[in-house]
Every structure is written in structure tokens, then in C-alpha cells.
CSV table of C-alpha atoms and ligand atoms in Angstrom, one decimal:
chain,number,residue,atom,x,y,z
A,1274,MET,CA,0.0,0.0,0.0
A,1275,ASP,CA,1.2,3.5,-0.8
A,1276,SER,CA,1.4,6.5,1.4
A,1277,LEU,CA,-0.9,9.4,0.5
A,1278,TYR,CA,-0.2,13.1,1.4
A,1279,ILE,CA,-3.1,15.5,1.1
A,1280,VAL,CA,-1.6,18.9,0.3
A,1281,VAL,CA,-3.7,21.9,1.3
A,1282,PRO,CA,-2.6,25.5,0.6
A,1283,CYS,CA,-3.9,27.8,3.3
A,1284,TYR,CA,-4.2,31.6,3.2
A,1285,ASN,CA,-5.9,33.2,6.2
A,1286,GLU,CA,-7.8,30.0,7.0
A,1287,GLU,CA,-7.8,30.0,10.8
A,1288,GLU,CA,-11.6,29.7,10.7
A,1289,VAL,CA,-11.6,26.4,8.9
A,1290,LEU,CA,-8.5,24.5,9.9
A,1291,HIS,CA,-9.9,22.7,13.0
A,1292,GLU,CA,-12.9,21.4,11.2
A,1293,THR,CA,-10.9,20.6,8.0
A,1294,THR,CA,-8.3,18.6,10.1
A,1295,LYS,CA,-11.1,16.7,11.8
A,1296,ARG,CA,-12.8,15.8,8.6
A,1297,LEU,CA,-9.6,14.9,6.8
A,1298,THR,CA,-8.0,12.8,9.6
A,1299,ASP,CA,-11.3,10.9,9.9
A,1300,LYS,CA,-11.3,10.3,6.1
A,1301,ILE,CA,-7.7,9.2,6.1
A,1302,ASP,CA,-8.4,6.8,9.0
A,1303,ARG,CA,-11.3,5.3,7.1
A,1304,MET,CA,-9.2,4.9,4.0
A,1305,ILE,CA,-6.5,3.2,6.0
A,1306,ALA,CA,-9.1,0.9,7.5
A,1307,GLY,CA,-10.3,0.2,4.0
A,1308,GLU,CA,-6.8,-0.7,3.0
A,1309,LEU,CA,-6.6,1.9,0.3
A,1310,ILE,CA,-3.5,3.7,1.7
A,1311,SER,CA,-0.8,3.0,4.2
A,1312,GLN,CA,-0.5,4.0,7.9
A,1313,ASP,CA,2.0,6.8,7.2
A,1314,SER,CA,-0.4,8.9,5.2
A,1315,ARG,CA,-0.5,12.6,6.1
A,1316,ILE,CA,-2.2,15.9,5.7
A,1317,MET,CA,0.3,18.6,4.7
A,1318,TYR,CA,-0.8,22.2,5.2
A,1319,VAL,CA,1.1,25.0,3.4
A,1320,ASP,CA,0.8,28.3,5.0
A,1321,ASP,CA,0.9,30.8,2.2
A,1322,GLY,CA,2.1,33.8,4.3
A,1323,SER,CA,-1.1,34.1,6.2
A,1324,LYS,CA,-1.7,37.3,8.2
A,1325,ASP,CA,-3.9,35.6,10.8
A,1326,LYS,CA,-3.2,32.7,13.2
A,1327,THR,CA,-3.1,30.1,10.5
A,1328,TRP,CA,0.5,29.0,11.1
A,1329,GLN,CA,0.2,29.0,14.9
A,1330,LEU,CA,-2.8,26.7,14.3
A,1331,ILE,CA,-0.9,24.4,12.0
A,1332,GLU,CA,1.9,24.1,14.6
A,1333,GLU,CA,-0.7,23.4,17.3
A,1334,LEU,CA,-2.4,20.8,15.2
A,1335,HIS,CA,0.9,19.2,14.3
A,1336,GLY,CA,1.6,18.9,18.0
A,1337,GLN,CA,-1.8,17.2,18.8
A,1338,GLU,CA,-2.3,15.1,15.7
A,1339,PRO,CA,0.6,13.0,14.2
A,1340,ARG,CA,-1.1,13.1,10.9
A,1341,VAL,CA,-0.7,16.8,10.4
A,1342,LEU,CA,2.4,18.2,8.8
A,1343,GLY,CA,3.1,21.8,7.9
A,1344,VAL,CA,5.1,23.9,5.5
A,1345,LYS,CA,5.4,27.7,5.9
A,1346,LEU,CA,6.2,30.0,3.1
A,1347,SER,CA,8.2,33.1,3.9
A,1348,ARG,CA,5.5,35.3,2.5
A,1349,ASN,CA,2.3,35.2,0.5
A,1350,ARG,CA,3.0,33.9,-3.0
A,1351,GLY,CA,-0.5,33.0,-4.2
A,1352,HIS,CA,-2.4,29.7,-4.3
A,1353,GLN,CA,-0.5,28.2,-7.3
A,1354,ASN,CA,2.9,28.7,-5.8
A,1355,ALA,CA,1.8,27.6,-2.3
A,1356,LEU,CA,0.4,24.4,-3.8
A,1357,LEU,CA,3.6,23.8,-5.8
A,1358,ALA,CA,5.7,24.3,-2.6
A,1359,GLY,CA,3.6,21.7,-0.9
A,1360,LEU,CA,3.7,19.2,-3.7
A,1361,MET,CA,7.4,19.5,-4.2
A,1362,THR,CA,8.0,19.0,-0.4
A,1363,ALA,CA,5.6,16.0,-0.4
A,1364,LYS,CA,7.1,14.3,-3.4
A,1365,ASP,CA,10.2,13.3,-1.5
A,1366,LEU,CA,8.2,12.0,1.5
A,1367,CYS,CA,5.3,9.9,0.0
A,1368,ASP,CA,4.1,7.9,-2.9
A,1369,VAL,CA,1.1,9.9,-4.0
A,1370,THR,CA,-0.4,13.3,-3.3
A,1371,ILE,CA,-3.9,14.8,-3.6
A,1372,SER,CA,-4.2,18.6,-3.6
A,1373,MET,CA,-7.3,20.3,-2.3
A,1374,ASP,CA,-8.6,23.6,-0.9
A,1375,ALA,CA,-8.6,24.2,2.9
A,1376,ASP,CA,-12.4,25.0,2.8
A,1377,LEU,CA,-13.3,21.5,1.7
A,1378,GLN,CA,-15.7,22.8,-0.9
A,1379,ASP,CA,-14.7,19.8,-2.9
A,1380,ASP,CA,-16.4,16.6,-1.7
A,1381,ILE,CA,-13.7,14.5,0.1
A,1382,GLU,CA,-15.8,11.3,-0.2
A,1383,VAL,CA,-14.4,10.8,-3.7
A,1384,LEU,CA,-10.9,10.4,-2.4
A,1385,ASP,CA,-11.3,6.6,-2.4
A,1386,GLU,CA,-12.1,6.8,-6.1
A,1387,PHE,CA,-9.0,8.9,-6.7
A,1388,VAL,CA,-6.8,6.3,-5.0
A,1389,ARG,CA,-8.5,3.4,-6.8
A,1390,LYS,CA,-7.8,5.0,-10.2
A,1391,TYR,CA,-4.2,5.5,-9.1
A,1392,GLN,CA,-4.0,1.8,-8.1
A,1393,GLU,CA,-5.4,1.0,-11.6
A,1394,GLY,CA,-2.3,2.7,-13.0
A,1395,CYS,CA,-3.2,6.3,-13.4
A,1396,ASP,CA,-0.5,8.9,-12.5
A,1397,ILE,CA,-2.8,11.9,-12.6
A,1398,VAL,CA,-6.5,11.9,-11.6
A,1399,TYR,CA,-8.5,15.1,-12.1
A,1400,GLY,CA,-11.4,16.0,-9.9
A,1401,VAL,CA,-14.1,17.4,-12.1
A,1402,ARG,CA,-17.1,19.3,-10.8
A,1403,ASN,CA,-20.5,18.1,-11.9
A,1404,ASN,CA,-22.5,20.9,-10.4
A,1405,ARG,CA,-22.0,24.4,-9.2
A,1406,ASP,CA,-25.4,24.9,-7.6
A,1407,MET,CA,-23.7,25.9,-4.3
A,1408,ASP,CA,-21.6,28.7,-5.8
A,1409,THR,CA,-23.2,32.1,-6.1
A,1410,GLY,CA,-24.5,32.9,-9.6
A,1411,PHE,CA,-21.7,35.3,-10.1
A,1412,LYS,CA,-18.9,32.9,-9.1
A,1413,ARG,CA,-20.4,30.2,-11.3
A,1414,ASN,CA,-20.7,32.5,-14.4
A,1415,THR,CA,-17.2,33.9,-14.1
A,1416,ALA,CA,-15.8,30.5,-13.5
A,1417,GLN,CA,-17.6,29.1,-16.6
A,1418,ALA,CA,-16.4,32.1,-18.6
A,1419,PHE,CA,-12.9,31.3,-17.4
A,1420,TYR,CA,-12.9,27.7,-18.7
A,1421,LYS,CA,-14.4,28.8,-22.0
A,1422,LEU,CA,-11.9,31.5,-22.5
A,1423,LEU,CA,-9.0,29.1,-21.8
A,1424,LYS,CA,-10.4,26.7,-24.3
A,1425,PHE,CA,-10.9,29.4,-26.9
A,1426,PHE,CA,-7.3,30.5,-26.6
A,1427,GLY,CA,-6.2,26.9,-27.1
A,1428,VAL,CA,-4.9,26.2,-23.5
A,1429,ASP,CA,-5.0,22.5,-22.9
A,1430,ALA,CA,-6.8,22.5,-19.5
A,1431,VAL,CA,-9.4,20.0,-18.1
A,1432,TYR,CA,-12.9,21.5,-18.2
A,1433,ASN,CA,-14.4,22.3,-14.8
A,1434,HIS,CA,-11.3,21.0,-13.0
A,1435,ALA,CA,-9.8,23.2,-10.4
A,1436,ASP,CA,-6.7,22.1,-8.4
A,1437,TYR,CA,-8.4,19.0,-6.8
A,1438,ARG,CA,-6.2,16.3,-8.2
A,1439,LEU,CA,-4.2,13.3,-7.5
A,1440,MET,CA,-0.6,13.1,-8.7
A,1441,SER,CA,1.8,10.2,-8.3
A,1442,LYS,CA,5.5,10.6,-7.3
A,1443,ARG,CA,6.5,10.1,-10.9
A,1444,ALA,CA,4.1,12.8,-12.2
A,1445,LEU,CA,5.4,15.2,-9.5
A,1446,GLU,CA,9.0,14.5,-10.6
A,1447,GLY,CA,7.8,15.4,-14.1
A,1448,LEU,CA,6.2,18.6,-12.8
A,1449,ALA,CA,9.5,19.5,-11.1
A,1450,GLU,CA,11.2,19.6,-14.5
A,1451,PHE,CA,9.1,22.6,-15.6
A,1452,GLY,CA,11.2,25.6,-15.0
A,1453,GLU,CA,8.7,28.3,-15.6
A,1454,VAL,CA,8.1,31.2,-13.3
A,1455,ASN,CA,4.6,32.1,-14.5
A,1456,LEU,CA,3.0,29.1,-12.9
A,1457,PHE,CA,-0.4,27.9,-14.1
A,1458,LEU,CA,-0.7,24.3,-12.8
A,1459,ARG,CA,-3.9,23.5,-14.6
A,1460,GLY,CA,-2.1,24.2,-17.9
A,1461,ILE,CA,1.1,22.5,-17.0
A,1462,VAL,CA,-0.2,19.3,-15.5
A,1463,PRO,CA,-1.8,18.0,-18.7
A,1464,GLN,CA,1.6,18.5,-20.4
A,1465,ILE,CA,3.2,16.0,-18.1
A,1466,GLY,CA,1.6,13.1,-19.8
A,1467,TYR,CA,1.2,9.6,-18.3
A,1468,LYS,CA,-2.1,7.8,-17.9
A,1469,THR,CA,-4.8,10.1,-16.5
A,1470,ALA,CA,-8.4,9.8,-15.4
A,1471,THR,CA,-11.2,12.1,-14.2
A,1472,VAL,CA,-13.4,11.7,-11.2
A,1473,GLU,CA,-16.7,13.6,-10.9
A,1474,TYR,CA,-17.7,15.2,-7.6
A,1475,SER,CA,-20.2,17.8,-6.4
A,1476,ARG,CA,-18.9,21.1,-5.0
A,1477,GLY,CA,-20.4,22.3,-1.8
A,1478,GLU,CA,-20.3,25.6,0.1
A,1479,ARG,CA,-17.4,27.0,2.0
A,1480,PHE,CA,-18.3,26.0,5.6
A,1481,ALA,CA,-16.6,29.0,7.2
A,1482,GLY,CA,-14.5,32.0,6.3
A,1483,GLU,CA,-14.7,33.7,2.9
A,1484,SER,CA,-13.3,33.2,-0.5
A,1485,LYS,CA,-9.6,34.2,-0.9
A,1486,TYR,CA,-10.2,34.6,-4.7
A,1487,PRO,CA,-11.8,37.9,-5.3
A,1488,LEU,CA,-12.7,39.0,-8.9
A,1489,LYS,CA,-9.4,40.8,-9.2
A,1490,LYS,CA,-7.4,37.7,-8.5
A,1491,MET,CA,-9.6,35.6,-10.8
A,1492,VAL,CA,-9.1,38.0,-13.7
A,1493,SER,CA,-5.4,38.1,-13.3
A,1494,PHE,CA,-5.3,34.3,-12.9
A,1495,ALA,CA,-7.2,33.9,-16.2
A,1496,PHE,CA,-5.0,36.4,-18.0
A,1497,ASP,CA,-1.9,34.7,-16.6
A,1498,GLY,CA,-3.2,31.3,-17.7
A,1499,ILE,CA,-3.8,32.5,-21.2
A,1500,THR,CA,-0.6,34.4,-21.8
A,1501,SER,CA,1.5,31.6,-20.2
A,1502,PHE,CA,0.3,29.0,-22.6
A,1503,SER,CA,-1.1,30.5,-25.8
A,1504,VAL,CA,0.2,32.7,-28.5
A,1505,LYS,CA,-3.3,33.1,-29.9
A,1506,PRO,CA,-3.7,36.7,-28.7
A,1507,ILE,CA,-0.6,37.6,-30.8
A,1508,ARG,CA,-2.0,35.8,-33.8
A,1509,MET,CA,-5.4,37.6,-33.4
A,1510,ILE,CA,-3.6,40.9,-33.4
A,1511,THR,CA,-1.7,39.9,-36.5
A,1512,THR,CA,-5.1,39.0,-38.2
A,1513,VAL,CA,-6.6,42.3,-37.2
A,1514,GLY,CA,-3.6,44.1,-38.6
A,1515,LEU,CA,-3.9,42.2,-41.9
A,1516,VAL,CA,-7.5,43.0,-42.3
A,1517,ILE,CA,-7.0,46.6,-41.5
A,1518,PHE,CA,-4.1,46.7,-44.0
A,1519,LEU,CA,-6.4,45.2,-46.7
A,1520,VAL,CA,-9.1,47.8,-45.9
A,1521,SER,CA,-6.6,50.6,-46.1
A,1522,LEU,CA,-5.6,49.4,-49.6
A,1523,ILE,CA,-9.2,49.7,-50.7
A,1524,MET,CA,-9.3,53.1,-49.1
A,1525,LEU,CA,-6.2,54.1,-50.9
A,1526,VAL,CA,-7.7,53.3,-54.3
A,1527,TYR,CA,-10.9,55.0,-53.3
A,1528,SER,CA,-9.3,58.2,-52.2
A,1529,LEU,CA,-7.2,58.3,-55.3
A,1530,VAL,CA,-10.3,57.9,-57.5
A,1531,VAL,CA,-12.1,60.5,-55.6
A,1532,ASN,CA,-9.1,62.8,-55.9
A,1533,ALA,CA,-8.9,62.2,-59.7
A,1534,MET,CA,-12.6,63.0,-60.1
A,1535,GLY,CA,-11.9,66.3,-58.4
A,1536,HIS,CA,-14.1,65.9,-55.4
A,1537,THR,CA,-11.4,66.4,-52.8
A,1538,GLN,CA,-13.6,67.1,-49.8
A,1539,ALA,CA,-12.1,67.7,-46.4
A,1540,GLY,CA,-12.8,64.1,-45.3
A,1541,TRP,CA,-12.3,65.1,-41.7
A,1542,THR,CA,-14.6,62.5,-40.2
A,1543,SER,CA,-12.9,59.5,-41.8
A,1544,MET,CA,-9.6,61.0,-41.0
A,1545,MET,CA,-10.4,61.4,-37.3
A,1546,MET,CA,-12.0,57.9,-37.1
A,1547,SER,CA,-9.0,56.2,-38.6
A,1548,ILE,CA,-6.5,58.0,-36.5
A,1549,TRP,CA,-8.4,57.0,-33.3
A,1550,LEU,CA,-9.1,53.5,-34.5
A,1551,LEU,CA,-5.5,52.8,-35.5
A,1552,GLY,CA,-4.1,54.5,-32.5
A,1553,GLY,CA,-6.2,52.3,-30.2
A,1554,LEU,CA,-5.4,49.1,-32.1
A,1555,GLN,CA,-1.7,49.8,-32.0
A,1556,LEU,CA,-1.8,50.5,-28.3
A,1557,MET,CA,-3.7,47.3,-27.7
A,1558,ALA,CA,-1.2,45.3,-29.8
A,1559,ILE,CA,1.8,46.8,-28.1
A,1560,GLY,CA,0.2,46.0,-24.7
A,1561,ILE,CA,-0.3,42.4,-25.5
A,1562,ILE,CA,3.1,42.0,-27.1
A,1563,GLY,CA,4.5,43.7,-24.0
A,1564,GLU,CA,2.8,41.0,-21.9
A,1565,TYR,CA,4.8,38.3,-23.6
A,1566,VAL,CA,8.0,40.3,-23.5
A,1567,GLY,CA,7.5,40.8,-19.8
A,1568,LYS,CA,7.0,37.1,-19.3
A,1569,ALA,CA,10.2,36.3,-21.3
A,1570,TYR,CA,11.9,38.7,-19.1
A,1571,MET,CA,10.7,37.1,-15.9
A,1572,GLU,CA,11.6,33.6,-17.2
A,1573,THR,CA,15.2,34.7,-17.9
A,1574,LYS,CA,15.6,35.7,-14.3
A,1575,LYS,CA,14.9,32.2,-13.1
A,1576,ARG,CA,13.7,33.4,-9.7
A,1577,PRO,CA,12.7,30.8,-7.1
A,1578,LYS,CA,9.0,30.4,-7.1
A,1579,TYR,CA,8.9,30.1,-3.3
A,1580,ILE,CA,11.2,29.9,-0.4
A,1581,ILE,CA,10.3,27.5,2.4
A,1582,GLU,CA,10.8,28.8,5.9
A,1583,THR,CA,10.0,25.8,8.0
A,1584,VAL,CA,8.9,22.2,7.4
A,1585,LEU,CA,7.1,20.2,10.1
A,1586,ARG,CA,7.5,16.5,9.5
A,1587,ASP,CA,8.0,13.2,11.2
A,1588,GLU,CA,11.2,12.8,13.1
B,2751,UDP,N1,-5.1,30.4,-1.1
B,2751,UDP,C1,-3.7,30.5,-1.0
B,2751,UDP,N2,-3.1,31.6,-1.3
B,2751,UDP,C2,-3.8,32.7,-1.7
B,2751,UDP,C3,-5.2,32.6,-1.9
B,2751,UDP,C4,-5.8,31.4,-1.6
B,2751,UDP,O1,-3.1,29.5,-0.6
B,2751,UDP,O2,-3.2,33.8,-2.0
B,2751,UDP,C5,-5.8,29.1,-0.8
B,2751,UDP,C6,-6.9,29.2,0.1
B,2751,UDP,O3,-6.5,29.2,1.5
B,2751,UDP,C7,-7.8,27.9,-0.2
B,2751,UDP,C8,-7.5,27.8,-1.7
B,2751,UDP,O4,-6.3,28.6,-2.0
B,2751,UDP,O5,-7.3,26.8,0.4
B,2751,UDP,C9,-8.7,28.2,-2.6
B,2751,UDP,O6,-9.1,29.5,-2.1
B,2751,UDP,P1,-10.7,29.8,-2.0
B,2751,UDP,O7,-11.4,28.6,-1.4
B,2751,UDP,O8,-10.8,31.1,-1.2
B,2751,UDP,O9,-11.1,30.1,-3.5
B,2751,UDP,P2,-12.6,29.8,-4.1
B,2751,UDP,O10,-13.0,28.4,-3.7
B,2751,UDP,O11,-13.5,30.8,-3.6
B,2751,UDP,O12,-12.3,29.9,-5.6
B,2752,MG,MG1,-13.1,27.7,-1.8
């Protein structure tokens, strides 16, 4: 039997940690009893530079409950980096990991199914939501738009899959090979390969605390995802540029003809319109290209994605 580490990034989650620990240890115990996973399975919390008592709580829980381990980042680096820090730490300590959110919005009863798929030979198992009834209409709509947008721009991501997923040691070693700084796990993980599977589950409500993903973070997350994986925005700009170039050829002929016929009117309206239109388009194009240049710049720096301050683990 293999040891399972459940990796949970936490940012200001003091309100949920007790309950989450209770539910997860109970689940792990039941899975051990069901002979799905080994005795040395653990919960690994990653404190993503929380401003509240999250880390003190993790330390406390680690003291009381042998199943709880902790990793503390030196500052807030965002959900994706915190998750990666946890996964990379866990990869050297266990056989298989499952990542999930601290609020347990994702039904933990499907963990058995995750592990069963793993035992059948899958290296990556994606948790896929089959309903979003519990989310607010706003969250649901923005999230749906997010997946559609990713798909439109050609990013190879699993539909309705957040970061609730099982990854084997081997898959994690593959993930470790990716050197990029702009980290978008949902786009990278499908690139690893190996045999994969999906498991459906229903998404519940956050039982305490509030979402750490406000609209602003979601928008920048989506933008990051797209520009990290797709050159489609640049191609679109190129297409628009081409179309405008063709139109301007027609306009050239047209204005020459009008000129030859002697009707050289002031043409102020069309002039103003084209100046504004082209000016706007050019700025937009420069902005998008700039985004890629900025990313290339960041990649060349090869900055560490996170720095671990402390690791709590078995002696
Ligand atoms: N999170 C994190 N760092 C951040 C923001 C969020 O580690 O900067 C964690 C958070 O503690 C939670 C998970 O990411 O475990 C998902 O956040 P949340 O449940 O607030 O997002 P939502 O479910 O509303 O999309
Ligand atoms: Mg949540």
C-alpha cells in the first residue's frame, strides 16, 4: 500500500483549519481501515504567508495530531505557488499526493475513487465538478467564462477541473522539470503526460470563512493562464492588422479615384476615425506583445517560485 499526502494550501484559513483537520483525519483513518492507503499517510498544510493565526494553528495541530504536517512559506505567493511548494515537499516523502482547498468545498468522499484510479495505474487523476449549484451565480458564471476563455485560446486544460487532483510521485517528478516562473498548474499538469483519469464530484459551500479569490485575483489568474500557454492573442492581433491593411488598400484606391474626379472634400470624419481606431489598435497590440516580453523577461531571471521557511515532519 502506498502512502498518501493530502496537500492543502492555506491563506488566512484560521476559521476552517480545525474542522478541516477533523474531517480529513477521519477520512484518512477510514481509507487506511479500507486498506486503500498506508499508515504513514498525512495531511500537509502549506501556510501561504497568512496574516492571521493560520501558522500557529498548524503548529498546534501538528503537536496534537501526528497526521498533520506543515510547510510555511516566507510570504504570500498565491495559491498556485503555495500548492507547488507543498507538492514538491511532499514528493520526497510519500508515494502519491492529492491537492485540495482548505475550505473542503470539494467533496472529500471521492478520495477513495481517486486512489482506486491510481491503483489501476493512473499517474494523474483530475477531480471534475459536476455541479456548481452551491456557488453564487456570479462565481459560477465567471468560472464558466474562465474555462471557455481558456479553451478558446487553445490552452489545454481540463474543463471544470480546479486544483483538486491526485498526482503520483512520478508525475510530480515530471512537474519538477518545468522551470517556468509564471506558474499555471492547470495548464502545466496536462503537459506531463502519463495515464490520466477524471473523477466527478459535487462542489459544496465553504463551511466557514470567505473566498480568498476575489474577482481581481480571478481575472489576473485567467490572464496569466492564457498568456503563459497561448500565442493566440498575438495571432489575433496579426489577423486584425492584416484585415486593416487590406481595408486601407481599398481606401487608398478609393481616395485616389475621388481625388482624380476632383471631389477632394475635407474628409475630416474618416480621418479622425482612422486616427483614433488605428491609435487604439496599436496601443492594444503593443500592450499584448508587451505582456509576452514581460513574461520572457521574468523567465530569464529564473527566480525561485517560493522559499520555504519551516517544514514540520515526522522525526
Ligand atoms: N489560497 C492560498 N493563497 C492565496 C489565496 C488562496 O493559498 O493567496 C488558498 C486558500 O486558502 C484555499 C484555496 O487557495 O485553500 C482556494 O481558495 P478559496 O477557497 O478562497 O477560493 P474559491 O474556492 O473561492 O475559488
Ligand atoms: Mg473555496
